[in-house]
Tab-separated table of C-alpha atoms and ligand atoms in Angstrom:
chain	number	residue	atom	x	y	z
Z	1	UNK	CA	-0.173	-0.283	0.242
Z	2	UNK	CA	1.230	3.425	-1.278
Z	3	UNK	CA	1.781	6.090	2.344
Z	4	UNK	CA	-0.514	8.981	2.004
Z	5	UNK	CA	1.677	11.911	0.827
Z	6	UNK	CA	-0.456	13.890	4.235
Z	7	UNK	CA	1.091	15.023	7.019
Z	8	UNK	CA	-1.034	12.963	9.806
Z	9	UNK	CA	-4.419	14.317	11.100
Z	10	UNK	CA	-3.016	17.227	14.308
Z	11	UNK	CA	-5.838	15.735	17.577
Z	12	UNK	CA	-7.270	18.921	18.050
Z	13	UNK	CA	-7.701	20.605	21.866
Z	14	UNK	CA	-10.862	22.222	21.479
Z	15	UNK	CA	-13.689	21.415	19.471
Z	16	UNK	CA	-16.136	25.155	18.488
Z	17	UNK	CA	-14.121	27.236	16.585
Z	18	UNK	CA	-16.579	30.166	15.159
Z	19	UNK	CA	-20.390	29.671	16.438
Z	20	UNK	CA	-23.435	31.712	15.899
Z	21	UNK	CA	-22.377	35.455	16.264
Z	22	UNK	CA	-24.130	38.681	16.685
Z	23	UNK	CA	-24.198	41.407	14.176
Z	24	UNK	CA	-21.849	43.302	16.734
Z	25	UNK	CA	-19.566	40.954	16.738
Z	26	UNK	CA	-19.766	40.323	13.358
Z	27	UNK	CA	-18.973	44.461	13.173
Z	28	UNK	CA	-16.181	43.757	15.381
Z	29	UNK	CA	-14.293	41.008	14.069
Z	30	UNK	CA	-14.206	42.567	10.544
Z	31	UNK	CA	-13.578	46.389	12.142
Z	32	UNK	CA	-11.620	45.701	15.287
Z	33	UNK	CA	-10.205	42.830	15.157
Z	34	UNK	CA	-7.674	43.671	12.059
Z	35	UNK	CA	-6.358	46.211	14.066
Z	36	UNK	CA	-4.746	43.633	16.727
Z	37	UNK	CA	-4.228	40.815	14.569
Z	38	UNK	CA	-0.506	39.618	15.192
Z	39	UNK	CA	1.538	38.528	11.848
Z	40	UNK	CA	5.473	37.032	11.976
Z	41	UNK	CA	6.213	40.864	11.186
Z	42	UNK	CA	4.728	42.393	14.396
Z	43	UNK	CA	7.399	44.324	15.924
Z	44	UNK	CA	7.017	44.020	19.621
Z	45	UNK	CA	10.125	46.557	22.075
Z	46	UNK	CA	8.267	44.790	25.662
Z	47	UNK	CA	8.899	41.597	27.032
Z	48	UNK	CA	6.344	39.241	25.404
Z	49	UNK	CA	3.392	37.104	27.265
Z	50	UNK	CA	1.721	34.564	25.204
Z	51	UNK	CA	-1.829	33.597	27.112
Z	52	UNK	CA	-3.188	30.446	25.168
Z	53	UNK	CA	-6.746	30.063	25.194
Z	54	UNK	CA	-8.265	33.541	26.670
Z	55	UNK	CA	-12.048	32.332	25.877
Z	56	UNK	CA	-13.773	35.998	25.708
Z	57	UNK	CA	-10.830	37.756	26.533
Z	58	UNK	CA	-11.934	39.555	30.256
Z	59	UNK	CA	-8.733	38.153	32.740
Z	60	UNK	CA	-6.004	39.425	29.621
Z	61	UNK	CA	-7.573	42.702	29.391
Z	62	UNK	CA	-7.621	43.150	33.011
Z	63	UNK	CA	-3.547	41.716	32.731
Z	64	UNK	CA	-2.757	44.344	30.422
Z	65	UNK	CA	-4.700	47.490	31.773
Z	66	UNK	CA	-2.258	46.155	34.727
Z	67	UNK	CA	1.315	45.756	33.610
Z	68	UNK	CA	1.683	48.022	30.348
Z	69	UNK	CA	5.196	47.082	31.506
Z	70	UNK	CA	4.657	43.815	29.724
Z	71	UNK	CA	3.644	42.964	25.431
Z	72	UNK	CA	0.751	40.450	25.477
Z	73	UNK	CA	-0.223	37.900	22.846
Z	74	UNK	CA	-3.497	36.004	23.137
Z	75	UNK	CA	-4.106	32.506	20.646
Z	76	UNK	CA	-7.653	32.082	20.410
Z	77	UNK	CA	-9.964	30.022	18.063
Z	78	UNK	CA	-12.924	30.842	18.910
Z	79	UNK	CA	-14.047	33.871	16.956
Z	80	UNK	CA	-16.439	35.284	18.326
Z	81	UNK	CA	-13.923	35.483	22.040
Z	82	UNK	CA	-11.115	37.691	19.723
Z	83	UNK	CA	-13.970	39.655	18.567
Z	84	UNK	CA	-15.106	40.258	22.446
Z	85	UNK	CA	-11.179	40.491	23.044
Z	86	UNK	CA	-10.340	43.532	20.531
Z	87	UNK	CA	-13.700	46.013	21.460
Z	88	UNK	CA	-11.774	44.944	25.648
Z	89	UNK	CA	-9.018	46.634	24.250
Z	90	UNK	CA	-10.446	49.630	21.466
Z	91	UNK	CA	-12.604	50.415	25.136
Z	92	UNK	CA	-9.567	50.301	27.200
Z	93	UNK	CA	-7.414	52.197	24.592
Z	94	UNK	CA	-4.596	49.424	25.064
Z	95	UNK	CA	-1.956	49.207	23.219
Z	96	UNK	CA	-0.072	46.232	24.230
Z	97	UNK	CA	-2.055	43.288	22.876
Z	98	UNK	CA	-2.170	41.704	20.124
Z	99	UNK	CA	-4.345	38.671	19.064
Z	100	UNK	CA	-3.944	35.410	17.401
Z	101	UNK	CA	-7.281	33.892	15.991
Z	102	UNK	CA	-6.230	29.984	15.260
Z	103	UNK	CA	-4.460	27.481	16.875
Z	104	UNK	CA	-1.867	28.306	19.361
Z	105	UNK	CA	0.193	25.256	17.293
Z	106	UNK	CA	0.232	26.872	13.991
Z	107	UNK	CA	0.798	29.613	15.598
Z	108	UNK	CA	3.707	28.645	17.437
Z	109	UNK	CA	4.885	26.386	14.567
Z	110	UNK	CA	4.355	29.071	11.662
Z	111	UNK	CA	4.472	32.876	13.566
Z	112	UNK	CA	6.202	32.887	16.168
Z	113	UNK	CA	10.440	33.427	15.886
Z	114	UNK	CA	11.530	30.861	18.867
Z	115	UNK	CA	12.854	32.166	22.196
Z	116	UNK	CA	10.779	34.902	21.964
Z	117	UNK	CA	8.101	34.611	24.655
Z	118	UNK	CA	9.381	35.409	28.274
Z	119	UNK	CA	6.731	33.971	29.794
Z	120	UNK	CA	3.794	31.312	29.103
Z	121	UNK	CA	-0.279	31.164	30.473
Z	122	UNK	CA	-2.518	28.638	30.242
Z	123	UNK	CA	-5.332	29.338	32.401
Z	124	UNK	CA	-8.054	27.061	32.406
Z	125	UNK	CA	-7.699	24.673	29.497
Z	126	UNK	CA	-10.180	23.299	28.003
Z	127	UNK	CA	-10.682	19.840	30.529
Z	128	UNK	CA	-12.110	16.295	27.954
Z	129	UNK	CA	-12.874	15.086	31.568
Z	130	UNK	CA	-13.712	12.198	30.038
Z	131	UNK	CA	-10.615	8.760	29.731
Z	132	UNK	CA	-11.051	8.558	25.890
Z	133	UNK	CA	-10.830	12.367	25.025
Z	134	UNK	CA	-7.509	13.033	27.491
Z	135	UNK	CA	-5.703	12.957	24.296
Z	136	UNK	CA	-7.306	16.042	23.110
Z	137	UNK	CA	-5.623	18.084	26.514
Z	138	UNK	CA	-3.541	20.237	25.394
Z	139	UNK	CA	-0.417	20.301	27.938
Z	140	UNK	CA	1.536	17.253	26.806
Z	141	UNK	CA	5.094	16.003	26.107
Z	142	UNK	CA	4.392	16.873	22.101
Z	143	UNK	CA	3.711	20.714	22.765
Z	144	UNK	CA	5.433	21.119	26.159
Z	145	UNK	CA	8.212	20.478	23.678
Z	146	UNK	CA	7.426	23.070	21.176
Z	147	UNK	CA	6.660	25.169	24.272
Z	148	UNK	CA	10.248	24.948	25.206
Z	149	UNK	CA	11.847	25.819	21.523
Z	150	UNK	CA	9.948	29.337	21.888
Z	151	UNK	CA	10.581	30.382	25.789
Z	152	UNK	CA	13.705	32.691	26.240
Z	153	UNK	CA	16.263	31.538	28.922
Z	154	UNK	CA	14.217	32.737	32.707
Z	155	UNK	CA	10.888	32.218	30.965
Z	156	UNK	CA	7.802	30.792	33.278
Z	157	UNK	CA	5.271	28.407	32.253
Z	158	UNK	CA	2.273	29.446	34.342
Z	159	UNK	CA	-0.844	26.712	34.176
Z	160	UNK	CA	-3.320	26.931	36.075
Z	161	UNK	CA	-7.217	24.378	35.846
Z	162	UNK	CA	-9.527	22.854	38.327
Z	163	UNK	CA	-9.282	19.719	36.953
Z	164	UNK	CA	-6.657	17.495	40.070
Z	165	UNK	CA	-6.073	15.564	37.545
Z	166	UNK	CA	-5.208	17.338	34.695
Z	167	UNK	CA	-2.822	19.087	37.562
Z	168	UNK	CA	-1.679	15.950	38.608
Z	169	UNK	CA	-0.555	14.531	35.414
Z	170	UNK	CA	0.872	18.139	34.383
Z	171	UNK	CA	2.661	18.778	37.826
Z	172	UNK	CA	4.630	14.763	36.583
Z	173	UNK	CA	5.074	16.024	33.055
Z	174	UNK	CA	7.028	19.463	34.354
Z	175	UNK	CA	8.794	17.468	36.853
Z	176	UNK	CA	10.026	15.158	34.739
Z	177	UNK	CA	11.238	17.710	32.629
Z	178	UNK	CA	14.339	18.149	32.708
Z	179	UNK	CA	14.693	22.045	31.487
Z	180	UNK	CA	13.178	23.146	34.006
Z	181	UNK	CA	12.572	24.540	37.783
Z	182	UNK	CA	10.282	25.071	40.267
Z	183	UNK	CA	12.201	27.279	41.640
Z	184	UNK	CA	12.109	30.762	40.443
Z	185	UNK	CA	15.913	31.814	38.615
Z	186	UNK	CA	17.322	34.573	40.371
Z	187	UNK	CA	16.373	38.233	38.182
Z	188	UNK	CA	13.848	36.093	36.086
Z	189	UNK	CA	10.549	37.225	36.069
Z	190	UNK	CA	7.808	36.802	37.975
Z	191	UNK	CA	5.091	34.951	36.978
Z	192	UNK	CA	1.880	38.185	36.238
Z	193	UNK	CA	-0.957	37.837	38.447
Z	194	UNK	CA	-4.168	37.050	37.308
Z	195	UNK	CA	-7.698	37.880	38.203
Z	196	UNK	CA	-10.277	35.194	39.046
Z	197	UNK	CA	-10.872	33.372	35.270
Z	198	UNK	CA	-14.532	33.245	33.844
Z	199	UNK	CA	-13.873	29.742	33.660
Z	200	UNK	CA	-12.622	29.685	37.251
Z	201	UNK	CA	-15.165	30.799	38.523
Z	202	UNK	CA	-17.411	28.242	36.489
Z	203	UNK	CA	-14.682	25.547	38.846
Z	204	UNK	CA	-15.447	27.424	41.982
Z	205	UNK	CA	-19.243	26.861	42.031
Z	206	UNK	CA	-19.045	23.067	40.903
Z	207	UNK	CA	-16.317	22.610	44.524
Z	208	UNK	CA	-13.174	22.425	42.445
Z	209	UNK	CA	-9.927	23.402	43.604
Z	210	UNK	CA	-7.801	25.805	41.539
Z	211	UNK	CA	-4.204	24.972	41.687
Z	212	UNK	CA	-1.898	27.172	40.269
Z	213	UNK	CA	1.523	25.703	38.344
Z	214	UNK	CA	4.082	27.738	37.994
Z	215	UNK	CA	7.679	27.040	36.321
Z	216	UNK	CA	10.495	28.837	34.791
Z	217	UNK	CA	13.597	27.690	32.618
Z	218	UNK	CA	17.151	28.419	33.922
Z	219	UNK	CA	18.602	31.720	32.658
N	1	SAM	C1	-12.357	26.279	29.013
N	1	SAM	S1	-11.498	27.714	28.087
N	1	SAM	C2	-10.827	28.867	28.873
N	1	SAM	C3	-10.452	30.001	28.768
N	1	SAM	C4	-10.432	31.283	29.848
N	1	SAM	N1	-8.870	31.135	29.996
N	1	SAM	C5	-11.013	31.303	31.093
N	1	SAM	O1	-9.605	30.794	32.216
N	1	SAM	O2	-11.826	31.473	31.623
N	1	SAM	C6	-10.815	27.402	27.391
N	1	SAM	C7	-10.412	27.882	25.598
N	1	SAM	O3	-9.350	27.945	24.978
N	1	SAM	C8	-9.670	27.688	23.897
N	1	SAM	N2	-8.160	26.375	22.937
N	1	SAM	C9	-8.488	25.807	22.732
N	1	SAM	N3	-7.517	24.283	22.236
N	1	SAM	C10	-7.037	25.589	22.000
N	1	SAM	C11	-5.989	26.054	20.263
N	1	SAM	N4	-5.771	24.911	20.369
N	1	SAM	N5	-5.313	27.146	20.113
N	1	SAM	C12	-6.058	27.878	20.569
N	1	SAM	N6	-6.345	28.299	21.838
N	1	SAM	C13	-7.483	26.901	22.080
N	1	SAM	C14	-10.633	27.724	23.600
N	1	SAM	O4	-11.311	27.912	22.628
N	1	SAM	C15	-11.609	28.008	24.869
N	1	SAM	O5	-11.727	29.260	25.009
């Protein structure tokens, strides 16, 4: 049998991309979002923090407002969420955020130079609670290896979740990675404070315990 010429289909960490949009959201996609779109040639002169899966963008806008010394790059596959964040940025007149609408894996592979990131945030990623769906969880060995090629010396990786077994597997994964340390290297930047996110709030209501895990690359 001849081999397929196509690359193997990648397992997706997300279920929905677009969904139905209101007229206001459609307008934001057409007229506001383009002002914030990230491209390979985008130049930023501040430490760059990648926020993966920002949802509707409220926590990222909160951070951007409080931390003007950083530049944030938000990646999200959910178009109404990208449009919402763009609208929030315009309302708050924030210029230290860019948006990468699409799969973060493609962003990292095609639109971002290596060793560019001073920090990576992954707050409440889709938990894929059923065992047979665990392979769809984003933070696993292969994705971690990709992230590591983009992190600068001293960069942090901040993961938060309300799913105990996801936290356990991430802790094991990070512990087994000799490149990462649970101690902040001297003069590396601290992970950035975050507000309670929308998905965190849902977890709290369901009585879940929240865990934040932060690791650094040595300098
Ligand atoms: C459970 S929500 C969490 C949203 C937000 N961080 C919060 O805490 O409220 C996870 C988000 O990650 C996004 N997502 C999942 N896989 C992604 C990927 N490969 N690239 C970009 N975004 C992704 C989903 O669309 C979804 O909005």
